[in-house]
CSV table of C-alpha atoms and ligand atoms in Angstrom, one decimal:
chain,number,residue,atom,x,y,z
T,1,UNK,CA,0.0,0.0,0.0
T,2,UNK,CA,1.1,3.3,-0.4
T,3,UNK,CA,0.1,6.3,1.1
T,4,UNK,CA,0.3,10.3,0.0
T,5,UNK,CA,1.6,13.1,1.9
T,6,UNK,CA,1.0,16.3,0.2
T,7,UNK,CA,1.2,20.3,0.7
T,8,UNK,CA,-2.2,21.8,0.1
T,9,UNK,CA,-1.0,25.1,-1.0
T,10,UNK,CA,1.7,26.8,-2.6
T,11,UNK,CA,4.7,24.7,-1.1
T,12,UNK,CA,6.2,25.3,2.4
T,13,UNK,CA,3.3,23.4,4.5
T,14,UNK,CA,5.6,22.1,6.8
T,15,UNK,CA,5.7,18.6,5.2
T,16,UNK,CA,9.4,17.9,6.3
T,17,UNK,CA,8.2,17.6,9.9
T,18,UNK,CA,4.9,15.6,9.4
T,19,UNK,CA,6.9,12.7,7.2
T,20,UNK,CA,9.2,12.7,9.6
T,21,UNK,CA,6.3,12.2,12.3
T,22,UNK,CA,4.7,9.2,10.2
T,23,UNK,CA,7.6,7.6,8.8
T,24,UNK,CA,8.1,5.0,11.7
T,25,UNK,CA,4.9,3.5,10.4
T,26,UNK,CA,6.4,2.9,6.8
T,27,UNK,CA,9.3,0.7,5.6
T,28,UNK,CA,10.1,2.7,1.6
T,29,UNK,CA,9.6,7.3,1.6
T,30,UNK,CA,9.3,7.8,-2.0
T,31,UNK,CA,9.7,11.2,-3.5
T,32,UNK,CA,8.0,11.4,-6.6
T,33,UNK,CA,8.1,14.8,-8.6
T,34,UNK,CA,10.3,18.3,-8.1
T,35,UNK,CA,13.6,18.5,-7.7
T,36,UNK,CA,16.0,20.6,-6.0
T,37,UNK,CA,13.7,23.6,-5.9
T,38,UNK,CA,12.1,21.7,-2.7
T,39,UNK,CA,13.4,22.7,0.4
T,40,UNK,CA,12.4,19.5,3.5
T,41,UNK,CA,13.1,21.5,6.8
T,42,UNK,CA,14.0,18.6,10.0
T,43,UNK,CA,15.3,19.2,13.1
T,44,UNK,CA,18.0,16.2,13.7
T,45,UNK,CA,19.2,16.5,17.4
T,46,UNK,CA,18.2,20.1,17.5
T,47,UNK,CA,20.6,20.4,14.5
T,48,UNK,CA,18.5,22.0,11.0
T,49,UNK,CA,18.9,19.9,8.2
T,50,UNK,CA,17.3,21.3,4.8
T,51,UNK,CA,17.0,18.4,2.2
T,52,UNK,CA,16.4,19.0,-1.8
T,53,UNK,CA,15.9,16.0,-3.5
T,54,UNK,CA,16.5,13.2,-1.6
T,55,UNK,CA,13.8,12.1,0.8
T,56,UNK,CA,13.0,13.1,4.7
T,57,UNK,CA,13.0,9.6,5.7
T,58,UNK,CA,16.9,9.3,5.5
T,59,UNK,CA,17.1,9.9,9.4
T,60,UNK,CA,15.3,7.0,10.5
T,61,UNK,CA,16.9,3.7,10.9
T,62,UNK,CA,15.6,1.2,8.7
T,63,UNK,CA,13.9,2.9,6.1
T,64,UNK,CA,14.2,3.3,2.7
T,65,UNK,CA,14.5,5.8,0.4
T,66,UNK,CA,13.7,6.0,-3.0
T,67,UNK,CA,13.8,8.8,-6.0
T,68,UNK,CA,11.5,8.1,-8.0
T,69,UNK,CA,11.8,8.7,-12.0
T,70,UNK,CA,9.3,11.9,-11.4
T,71,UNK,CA,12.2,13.2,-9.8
T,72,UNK,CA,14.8,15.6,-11.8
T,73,UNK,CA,18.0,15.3,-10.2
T,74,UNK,CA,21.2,18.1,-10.3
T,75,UNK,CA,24.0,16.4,-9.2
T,76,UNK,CA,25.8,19.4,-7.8
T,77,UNK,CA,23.2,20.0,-5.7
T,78,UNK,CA,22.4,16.4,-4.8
T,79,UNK,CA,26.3,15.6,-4.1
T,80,UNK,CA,26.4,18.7,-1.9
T,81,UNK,CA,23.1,17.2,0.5
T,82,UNK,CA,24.5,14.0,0.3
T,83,UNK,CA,27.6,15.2,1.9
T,84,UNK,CA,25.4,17.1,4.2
T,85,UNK,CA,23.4,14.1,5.3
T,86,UNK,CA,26.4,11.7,5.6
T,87,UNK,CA,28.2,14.2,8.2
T,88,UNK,CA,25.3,12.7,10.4
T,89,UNK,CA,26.5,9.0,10.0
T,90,UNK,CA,24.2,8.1,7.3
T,91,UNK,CA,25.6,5.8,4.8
T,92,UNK,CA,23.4,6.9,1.6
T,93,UNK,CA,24.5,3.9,-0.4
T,94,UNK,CA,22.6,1.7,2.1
T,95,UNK,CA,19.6,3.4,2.2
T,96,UNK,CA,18.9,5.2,-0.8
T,97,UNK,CA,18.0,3.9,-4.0
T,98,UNK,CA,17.6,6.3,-7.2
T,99,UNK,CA,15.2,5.4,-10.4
T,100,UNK,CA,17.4,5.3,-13.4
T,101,UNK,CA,14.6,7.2,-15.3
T,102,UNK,CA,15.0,10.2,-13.3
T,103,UNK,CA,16.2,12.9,-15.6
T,104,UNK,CA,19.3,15.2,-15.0
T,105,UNK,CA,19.2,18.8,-14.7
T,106,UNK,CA,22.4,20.4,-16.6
T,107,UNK,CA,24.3,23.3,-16.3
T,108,UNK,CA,22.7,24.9,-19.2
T,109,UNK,CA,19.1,24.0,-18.1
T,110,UNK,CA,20.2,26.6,-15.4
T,111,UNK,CA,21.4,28.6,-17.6
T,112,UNK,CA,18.7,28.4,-19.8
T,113,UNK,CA,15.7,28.8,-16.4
T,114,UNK,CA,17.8,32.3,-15.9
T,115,UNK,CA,17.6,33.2,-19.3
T,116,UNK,CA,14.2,32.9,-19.4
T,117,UNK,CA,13.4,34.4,-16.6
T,118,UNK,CA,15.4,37.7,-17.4
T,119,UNK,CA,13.6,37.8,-20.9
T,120,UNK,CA,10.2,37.3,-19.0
T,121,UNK,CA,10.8,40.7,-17.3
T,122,UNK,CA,7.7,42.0,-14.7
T,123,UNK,CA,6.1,38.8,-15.8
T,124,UNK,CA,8.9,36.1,-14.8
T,125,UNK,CA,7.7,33.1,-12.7
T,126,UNK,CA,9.9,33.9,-9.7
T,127,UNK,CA,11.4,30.4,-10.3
T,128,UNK,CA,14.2,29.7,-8.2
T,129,UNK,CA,16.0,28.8,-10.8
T,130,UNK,CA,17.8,25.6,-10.1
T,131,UNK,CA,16.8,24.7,-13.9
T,132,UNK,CA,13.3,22.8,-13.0
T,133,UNK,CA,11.2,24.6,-15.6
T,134,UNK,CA,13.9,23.7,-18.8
T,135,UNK,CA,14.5,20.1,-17.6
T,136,UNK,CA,10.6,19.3,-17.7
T,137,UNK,CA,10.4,20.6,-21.1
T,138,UNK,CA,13.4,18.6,-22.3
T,139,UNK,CA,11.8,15.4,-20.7
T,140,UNK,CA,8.5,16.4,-22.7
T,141,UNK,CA,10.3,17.2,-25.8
T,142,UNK,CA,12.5,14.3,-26.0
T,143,UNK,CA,15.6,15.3,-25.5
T,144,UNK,CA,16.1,15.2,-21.7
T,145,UNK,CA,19.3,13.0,-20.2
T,146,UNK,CA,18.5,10.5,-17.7
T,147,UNK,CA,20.4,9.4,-14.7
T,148,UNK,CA,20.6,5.8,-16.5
T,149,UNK,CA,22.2,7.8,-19.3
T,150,UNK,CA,25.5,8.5,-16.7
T,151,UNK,CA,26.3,4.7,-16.9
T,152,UNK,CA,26.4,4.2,-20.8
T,153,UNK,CA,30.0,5.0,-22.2
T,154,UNK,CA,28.2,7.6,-25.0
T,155,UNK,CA,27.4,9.7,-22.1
T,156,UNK,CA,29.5,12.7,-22.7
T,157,UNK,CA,28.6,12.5,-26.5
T,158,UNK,CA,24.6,12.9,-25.6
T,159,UNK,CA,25.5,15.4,-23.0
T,160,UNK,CA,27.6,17.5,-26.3
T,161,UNK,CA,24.4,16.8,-28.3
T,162,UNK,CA,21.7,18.4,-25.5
T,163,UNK,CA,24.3,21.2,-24.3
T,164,UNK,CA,24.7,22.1,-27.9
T,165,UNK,CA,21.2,22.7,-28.5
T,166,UNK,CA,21.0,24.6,-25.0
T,167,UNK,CA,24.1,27.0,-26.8
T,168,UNK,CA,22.2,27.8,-29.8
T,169,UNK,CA,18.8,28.9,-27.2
T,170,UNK,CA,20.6,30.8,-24.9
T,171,UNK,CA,22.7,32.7,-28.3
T,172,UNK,CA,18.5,33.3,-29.1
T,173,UNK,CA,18.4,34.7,-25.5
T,174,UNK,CA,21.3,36.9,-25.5
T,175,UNK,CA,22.2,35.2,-22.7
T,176,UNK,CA,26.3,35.3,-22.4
T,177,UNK,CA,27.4,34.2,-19.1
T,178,UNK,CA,30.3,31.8,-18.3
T,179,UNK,CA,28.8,28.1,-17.3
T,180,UNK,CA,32.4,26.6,-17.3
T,181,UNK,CA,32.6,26.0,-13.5
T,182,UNK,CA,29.3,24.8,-13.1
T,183,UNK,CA,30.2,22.1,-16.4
T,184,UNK,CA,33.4,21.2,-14.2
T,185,UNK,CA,31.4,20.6,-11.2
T,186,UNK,CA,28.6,18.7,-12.8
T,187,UNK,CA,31.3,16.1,-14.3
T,188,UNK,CA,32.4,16.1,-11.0
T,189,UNK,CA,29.4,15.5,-9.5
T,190,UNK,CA,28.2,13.1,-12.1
T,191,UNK,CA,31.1,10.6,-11.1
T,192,UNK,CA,29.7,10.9,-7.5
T,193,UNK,CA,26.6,9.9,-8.3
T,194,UNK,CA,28.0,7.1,-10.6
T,195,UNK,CA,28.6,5.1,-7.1
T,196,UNK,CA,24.7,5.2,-6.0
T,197,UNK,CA,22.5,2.9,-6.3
T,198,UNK,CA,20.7,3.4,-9.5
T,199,UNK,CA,17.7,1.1,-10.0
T,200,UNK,CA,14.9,0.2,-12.2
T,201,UNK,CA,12.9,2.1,-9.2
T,202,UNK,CA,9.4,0.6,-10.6
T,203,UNK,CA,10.5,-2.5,-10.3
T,204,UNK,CA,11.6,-2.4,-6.7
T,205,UNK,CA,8.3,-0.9,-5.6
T,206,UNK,CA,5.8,-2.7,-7.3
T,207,UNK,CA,8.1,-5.9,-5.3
T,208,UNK,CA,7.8,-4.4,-2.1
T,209,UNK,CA,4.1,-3.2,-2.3
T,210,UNK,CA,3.9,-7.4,-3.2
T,211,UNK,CA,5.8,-8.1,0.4
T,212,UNK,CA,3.4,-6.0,1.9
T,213,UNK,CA,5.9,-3.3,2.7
T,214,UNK,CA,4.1,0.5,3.0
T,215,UNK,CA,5.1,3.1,1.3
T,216,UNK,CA,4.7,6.7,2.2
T,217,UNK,CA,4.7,9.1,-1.5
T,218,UNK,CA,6.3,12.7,0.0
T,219,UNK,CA,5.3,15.3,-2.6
T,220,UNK,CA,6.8,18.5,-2.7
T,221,UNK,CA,5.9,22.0,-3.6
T,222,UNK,CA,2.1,22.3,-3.2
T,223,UNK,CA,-1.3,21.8,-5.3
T,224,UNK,CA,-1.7,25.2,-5.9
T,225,UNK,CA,1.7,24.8,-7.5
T,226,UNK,CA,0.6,21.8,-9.9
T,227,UNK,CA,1.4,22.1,-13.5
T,228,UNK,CA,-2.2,21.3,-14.9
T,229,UNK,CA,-3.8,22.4,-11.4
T,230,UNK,CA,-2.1,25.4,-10.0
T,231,UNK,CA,-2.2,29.0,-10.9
T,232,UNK,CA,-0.8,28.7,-14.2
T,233,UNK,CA,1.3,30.1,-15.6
T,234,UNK,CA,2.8,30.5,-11.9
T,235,UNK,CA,3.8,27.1,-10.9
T,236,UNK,CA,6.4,24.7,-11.0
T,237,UNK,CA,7.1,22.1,-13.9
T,238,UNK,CA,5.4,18.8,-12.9
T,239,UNK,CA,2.4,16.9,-11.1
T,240,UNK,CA,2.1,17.7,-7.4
T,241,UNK,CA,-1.0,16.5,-6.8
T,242,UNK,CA,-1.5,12.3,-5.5
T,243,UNK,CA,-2.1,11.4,-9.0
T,244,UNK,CA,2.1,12.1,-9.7
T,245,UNK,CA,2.9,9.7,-7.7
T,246,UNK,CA,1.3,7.1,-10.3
T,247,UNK,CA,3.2,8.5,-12.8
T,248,UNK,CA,6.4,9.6,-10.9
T,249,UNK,CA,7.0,6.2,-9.2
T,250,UNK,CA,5.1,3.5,-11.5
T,251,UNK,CA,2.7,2.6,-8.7
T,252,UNK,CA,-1.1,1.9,-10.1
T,253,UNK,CA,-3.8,4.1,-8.7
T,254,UNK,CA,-5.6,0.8,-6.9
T,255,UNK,CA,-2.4,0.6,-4.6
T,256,UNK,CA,-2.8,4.0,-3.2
T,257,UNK,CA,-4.7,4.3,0.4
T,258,UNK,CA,-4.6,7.4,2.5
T,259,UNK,CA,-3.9,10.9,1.0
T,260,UNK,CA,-2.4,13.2,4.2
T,261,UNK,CA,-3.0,16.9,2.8
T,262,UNK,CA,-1.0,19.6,4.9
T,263,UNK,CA,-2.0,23.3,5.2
T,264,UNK,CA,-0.8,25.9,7.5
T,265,UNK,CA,-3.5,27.7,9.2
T,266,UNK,CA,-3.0,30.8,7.2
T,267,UNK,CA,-1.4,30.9,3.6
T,268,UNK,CA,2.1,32.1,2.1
T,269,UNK,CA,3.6,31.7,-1.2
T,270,UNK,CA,6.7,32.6,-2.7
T,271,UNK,CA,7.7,33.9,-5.7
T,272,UNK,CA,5.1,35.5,-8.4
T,273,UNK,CA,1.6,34.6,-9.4
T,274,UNK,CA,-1.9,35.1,-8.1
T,275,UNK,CA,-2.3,34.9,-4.2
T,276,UNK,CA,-6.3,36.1,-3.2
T,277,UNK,CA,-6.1,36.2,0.2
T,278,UNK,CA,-2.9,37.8,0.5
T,279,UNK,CA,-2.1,40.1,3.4
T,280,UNK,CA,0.0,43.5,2.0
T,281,UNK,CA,0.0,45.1,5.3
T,282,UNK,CA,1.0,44.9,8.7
T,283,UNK,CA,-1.1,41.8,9.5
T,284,UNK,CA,1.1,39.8,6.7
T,285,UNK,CA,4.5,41.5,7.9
T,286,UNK,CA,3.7,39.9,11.8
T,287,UNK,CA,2.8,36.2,10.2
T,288,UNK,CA,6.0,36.6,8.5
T,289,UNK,CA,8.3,37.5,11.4
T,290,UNK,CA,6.3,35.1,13.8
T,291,UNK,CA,6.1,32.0,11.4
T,292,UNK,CA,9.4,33.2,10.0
T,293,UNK,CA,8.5,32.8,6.2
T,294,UNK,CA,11.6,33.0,4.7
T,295,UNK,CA,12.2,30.2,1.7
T,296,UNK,CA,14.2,27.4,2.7
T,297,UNK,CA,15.6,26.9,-0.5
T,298,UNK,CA,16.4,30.7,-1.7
T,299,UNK,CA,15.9,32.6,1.5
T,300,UNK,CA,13.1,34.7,-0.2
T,301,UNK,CA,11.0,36.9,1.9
T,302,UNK,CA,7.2,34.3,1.1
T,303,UNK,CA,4.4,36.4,0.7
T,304,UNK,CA,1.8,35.9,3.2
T,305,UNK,CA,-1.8,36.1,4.0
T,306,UNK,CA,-5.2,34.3,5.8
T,307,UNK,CA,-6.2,30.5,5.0
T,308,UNK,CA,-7.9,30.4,1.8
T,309,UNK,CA,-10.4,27.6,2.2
T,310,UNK,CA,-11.5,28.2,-1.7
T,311,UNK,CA,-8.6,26.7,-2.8
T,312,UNK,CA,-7.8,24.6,0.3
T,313,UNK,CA,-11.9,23.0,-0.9
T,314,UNK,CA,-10.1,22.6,-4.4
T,315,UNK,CA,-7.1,21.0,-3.4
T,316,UNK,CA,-8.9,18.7,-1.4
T,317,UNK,CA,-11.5,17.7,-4.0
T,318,UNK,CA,-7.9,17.4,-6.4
T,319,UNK,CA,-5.8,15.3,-4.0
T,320,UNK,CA,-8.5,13.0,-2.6
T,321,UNK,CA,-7.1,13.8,0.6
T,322,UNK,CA,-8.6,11.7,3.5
T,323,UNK,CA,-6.2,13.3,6.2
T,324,UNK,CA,-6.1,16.9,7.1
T,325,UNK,CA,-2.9,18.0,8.7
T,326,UNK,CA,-3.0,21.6,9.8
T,327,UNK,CA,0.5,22.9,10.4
T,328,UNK,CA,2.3,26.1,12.2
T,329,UNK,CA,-1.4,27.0,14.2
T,330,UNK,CA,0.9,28.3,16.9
T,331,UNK,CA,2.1,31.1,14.4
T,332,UNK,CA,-1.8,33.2,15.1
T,333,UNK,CA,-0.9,33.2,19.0
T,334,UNK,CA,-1.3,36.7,19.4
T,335,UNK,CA,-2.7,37.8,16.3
T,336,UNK,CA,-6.0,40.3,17.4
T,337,UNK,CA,-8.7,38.6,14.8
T,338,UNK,CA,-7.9,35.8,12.1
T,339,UNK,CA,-9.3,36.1,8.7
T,340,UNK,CA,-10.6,33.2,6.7
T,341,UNK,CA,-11.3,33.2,3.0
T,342,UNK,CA,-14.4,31.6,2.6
T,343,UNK,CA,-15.1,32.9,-1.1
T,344,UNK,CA,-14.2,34.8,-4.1
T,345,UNK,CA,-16.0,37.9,-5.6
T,346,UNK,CA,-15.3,38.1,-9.8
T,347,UNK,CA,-17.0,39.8,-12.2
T,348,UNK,CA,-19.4,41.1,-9.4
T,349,UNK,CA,-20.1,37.3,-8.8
T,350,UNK,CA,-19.2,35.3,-5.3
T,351,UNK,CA,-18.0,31.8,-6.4
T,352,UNK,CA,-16.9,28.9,-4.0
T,353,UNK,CA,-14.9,27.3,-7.0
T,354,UNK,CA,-11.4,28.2,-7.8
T,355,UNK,CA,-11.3,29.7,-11.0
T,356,UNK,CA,-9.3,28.3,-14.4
T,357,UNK,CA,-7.5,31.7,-14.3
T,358,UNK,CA,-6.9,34.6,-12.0
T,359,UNK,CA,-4.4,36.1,-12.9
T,360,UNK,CA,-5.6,38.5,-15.5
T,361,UNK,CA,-8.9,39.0,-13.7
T,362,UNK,CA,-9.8,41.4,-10.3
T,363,UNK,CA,-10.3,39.2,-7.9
T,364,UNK,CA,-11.7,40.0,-4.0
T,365,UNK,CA,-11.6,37.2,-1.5
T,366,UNK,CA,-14.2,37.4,1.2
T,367,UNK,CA,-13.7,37.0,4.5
T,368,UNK,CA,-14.8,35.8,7.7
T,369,UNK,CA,-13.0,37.0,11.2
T,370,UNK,CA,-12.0,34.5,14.4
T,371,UNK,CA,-11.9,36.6,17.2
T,372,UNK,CA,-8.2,35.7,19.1
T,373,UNK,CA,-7.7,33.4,21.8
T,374,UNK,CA,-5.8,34.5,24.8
T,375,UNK,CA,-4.3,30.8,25.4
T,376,UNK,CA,-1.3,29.9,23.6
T,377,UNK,CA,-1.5,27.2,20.8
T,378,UNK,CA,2.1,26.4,21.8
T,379,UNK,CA,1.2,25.3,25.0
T,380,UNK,CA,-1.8,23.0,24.1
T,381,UNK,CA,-0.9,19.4,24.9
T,382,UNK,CA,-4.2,17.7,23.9
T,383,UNK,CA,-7.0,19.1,21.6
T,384,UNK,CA,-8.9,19.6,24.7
T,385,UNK,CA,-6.2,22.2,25.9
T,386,UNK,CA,-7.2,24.3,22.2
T,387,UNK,CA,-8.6,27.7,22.6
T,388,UNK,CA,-12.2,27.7,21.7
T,389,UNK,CA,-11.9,30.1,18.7
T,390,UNK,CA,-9.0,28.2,17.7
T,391,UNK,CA,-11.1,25.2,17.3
T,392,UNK,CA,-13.7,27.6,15.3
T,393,UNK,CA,-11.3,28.1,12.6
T,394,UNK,CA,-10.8,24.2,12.4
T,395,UNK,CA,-14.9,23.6,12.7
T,396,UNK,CA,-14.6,25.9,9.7
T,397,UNK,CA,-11.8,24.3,7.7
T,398,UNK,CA,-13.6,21.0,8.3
T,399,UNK,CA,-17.0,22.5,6.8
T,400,UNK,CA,-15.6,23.7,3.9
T,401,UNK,CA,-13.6,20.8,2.8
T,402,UNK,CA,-15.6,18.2,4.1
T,403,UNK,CA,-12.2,16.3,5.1
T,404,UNK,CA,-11.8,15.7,9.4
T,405,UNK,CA,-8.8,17.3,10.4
T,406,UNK,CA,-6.2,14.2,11.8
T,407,UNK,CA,-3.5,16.3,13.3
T,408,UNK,CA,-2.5,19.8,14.5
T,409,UNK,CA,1.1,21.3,14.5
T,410,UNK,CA,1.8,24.0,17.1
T,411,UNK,CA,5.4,24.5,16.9
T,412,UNK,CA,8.6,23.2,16.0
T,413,UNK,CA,9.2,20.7,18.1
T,414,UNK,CA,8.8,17.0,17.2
T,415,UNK,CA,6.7,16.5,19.9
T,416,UNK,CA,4.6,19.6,19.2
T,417,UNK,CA,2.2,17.7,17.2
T,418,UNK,CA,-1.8,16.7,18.4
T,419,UNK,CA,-3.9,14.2,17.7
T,420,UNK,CA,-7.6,15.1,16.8
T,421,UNK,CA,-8.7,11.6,16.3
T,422,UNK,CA,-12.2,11.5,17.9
T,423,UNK,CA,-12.8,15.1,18.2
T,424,UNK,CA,-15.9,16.7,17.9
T,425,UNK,CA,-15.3,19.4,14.9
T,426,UNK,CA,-16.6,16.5,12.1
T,427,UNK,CA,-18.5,18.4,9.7
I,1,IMP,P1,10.5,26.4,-10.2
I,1,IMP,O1,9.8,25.2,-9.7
I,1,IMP,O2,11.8,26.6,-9.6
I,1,IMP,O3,10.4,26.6,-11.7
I,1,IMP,O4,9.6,27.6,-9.6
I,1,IMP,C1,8.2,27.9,-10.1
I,1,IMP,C2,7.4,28.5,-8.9
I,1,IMP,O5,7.2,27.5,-7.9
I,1,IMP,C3,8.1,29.7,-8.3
I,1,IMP,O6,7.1,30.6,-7.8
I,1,IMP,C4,8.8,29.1,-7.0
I,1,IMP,O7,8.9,30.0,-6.0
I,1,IMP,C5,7.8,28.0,-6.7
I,1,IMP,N1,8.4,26.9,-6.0
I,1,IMP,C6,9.1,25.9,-6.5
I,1,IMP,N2,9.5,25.0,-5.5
I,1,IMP,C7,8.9,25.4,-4.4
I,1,IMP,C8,8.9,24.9,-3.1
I,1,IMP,O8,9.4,23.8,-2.8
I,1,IMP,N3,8.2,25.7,-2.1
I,1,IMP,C9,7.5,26.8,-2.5
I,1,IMP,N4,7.5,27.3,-3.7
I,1,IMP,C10,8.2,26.6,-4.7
């Protein structure tokens, strides 16, 4: 069986901490789409560890780890984690495996994410450009290099061919920077990753889900960041939502059980694009500093605002989720009122549905005010310690997405996490 873990909204759920929470009750973590631009915040012995591509179950004895062939995979970057990761003891040999149909970002698709976003101007993505966007479309056109590709003796020649055609786009660009170090470092790097384990990663989970092993699917990024789902143009390159994994692992949609969708209690996002219930004053500036929205993978400032349970209902109803995981509650400690976006006002119509594109239109989210709680979330121990209007909000979130609510996060700590199994807030 294999189970989903998911962020709701536009990346940065706090998904890191929540896999590392349920992966004692799985034997395989399984990433299956993204790529570097993911950033997986743990805390190892009160030590941060920020992991890319490779999955959050590395810490815990016993488990597997897999990258699945949804994956795109620099090997500067992934060399660099790896190094990271092994500081803590970890042999990565024993306990990662890597699909060899996962493709490889090259220099040039950097090169070539920059380029495009420089010509894109005002309009750009805000991609953080670790060459996501340009490997995707090389995999889609045809042309992409895979990790499997690393072990065939013509590698270099079909790296000349693909960086060749990169030159001539870039020449298009007017894009004339030198890419020479990051070539050295990626041949480097390619010889590291030469020595993992490099797998027909299909294969070895379709066996295990046969031995009755579990499997836990981590996604990264968010729904709202989906390629056919999100707020497109603005979002990353591949399939975030539970139906990636089938196509990012090779695991058959019958196999899949419980989908765990996480949302903060408000909202953030980071880089461009449409954001409806986004805070521009004050209010957003005080979510920032106290949840300390700042992008774990580029340090970016994230943009920040109210829970948006329009597209929380939509991401829900996308995902299948069965699980509700609400993360960082402990961040609205404090806050006078808490807003909740409960719809959208276009064209001089209120909708409940998210729309197939906001970005050109004016769009006003609605909202509905929690007045505060004067208890702090942080210091809850059970649900029964939660604040009354705390549990309002959830009552709400509940409602809305007609999906019970499993768990609540209220702070950092491993420990700070509660169970709401059995609580009274079912729609
Ligand atoms: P790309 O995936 O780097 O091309 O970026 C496309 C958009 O997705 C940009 O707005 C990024 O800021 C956003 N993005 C990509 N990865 C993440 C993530 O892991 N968390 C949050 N936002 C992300």
């Amino acid at each position: 069986m294999v189970d989903a873990l998911l962020g709701l909204q536009w990346g940065d759920e706090g998904k890191g901490k929540i896999v590392d929470f349920l992966a004692h009750d799985y034997q395989i973590i399984a990433r299956f789409q993204g790529g570097p631009n993911a950033g997986h915040t743990l805390y190892i012995k009160d030590k941060k560890v920020v992991l890319h591509t490779i999955p959050s179950g590395v810490f815990h004895p016993g488990l597997m780890n897999v990258i699945g062939n949804g994956v795109v995979i620099d090997p500067v970057s992934f060399e660099q984690e790896c190094n990271e990761i092994e500081a803590h003891g970890i042999d990565l040999k024993k306990v990662l495996v890597i699909s060899e149909r996962a493709h490889l970002i090259l220099p040039t698709h950097k090169a070539l994410d920059k380029a495009s976003e420089l010509n894109k101007g005002v309009n750009k993505i805000g991609s953080t450009l670790k060459g996501i966007g340009p490997t995707y479309m090389d995999k889609t056109g045809r042309n992409g290099l895979r990790v499997g590709d690393i072990l065939r003796p013509d590698f270099q020649q079909r790296y000349e061919v693909l960086r060749g055609k990169h030159l001539d786009l870039l020449g298009q660009m007017k894009f004339d920077e030198d890419i020479s170090e990051w070539e050295n470092a990626f041949f480097a790097s390619v010889e590291a990753l030469r020595k993992h384990t490099i797998i027909s990663a299909e294969y070895y989970l379709n066996d295990a889900i046969r031995q009755g092993k579990k499997i836990l699917a981590e996604g990264a990024q968010g729904t709202m960041l989906d390629i056919d789902f999100g707020t497109y143009p603005f979002v990353t390159s591949s399939n975030t939502v539970t139906a990636g994994l089938c196509t990012g692992l090779g695991i058959a949609p019958q196999h899949v059980g419980k989908v765990y969708g996480i949302s903060k209690a408000y909202c953030t996002r980071v880089g461009s694009g449409p954001f409806p219930s986004e805070l521009l004053d004050a209010t957003g500036d005080t979510l920032r500093a106290n949840g300390n929205e700042f992008g774990s993978t580029t340090g970016r400032p994230r943009r920040c605002g109210w829970i948006d349970l329009v597209a929380l209902r939509y991401a829900c109803l996308i995902n299948g989720v069965s699980d509700l995981i609400i993360t960082k509650s402990d961040v609205l400690d404090g806050m006078e009122q808490v807003g909740v976006c409960t719809s959208y006002v276009m064209d001089g119509k209120e909708t409940t549905q998210f729309p197939y594109d906001i970005n050109e239109k004016e769009i006003e989210a609605k909202f509905d005010y929690i007045p505060a709680w004067d208890k702090n979330l942080s210091d809850c121990e059970s649900k029964d310690d939660m604040p009354r209007n705390f549990m309002r909000l959830l009552e709400m979130i509940e409602k809305h997405t007609q999906v019970n609510i499993a768990y609540v996060s209220n702070g950092v700590g491993r420990d700070q996490l509660i169970s709401m199994k059995g609580n009274s807030t079912k729609p």
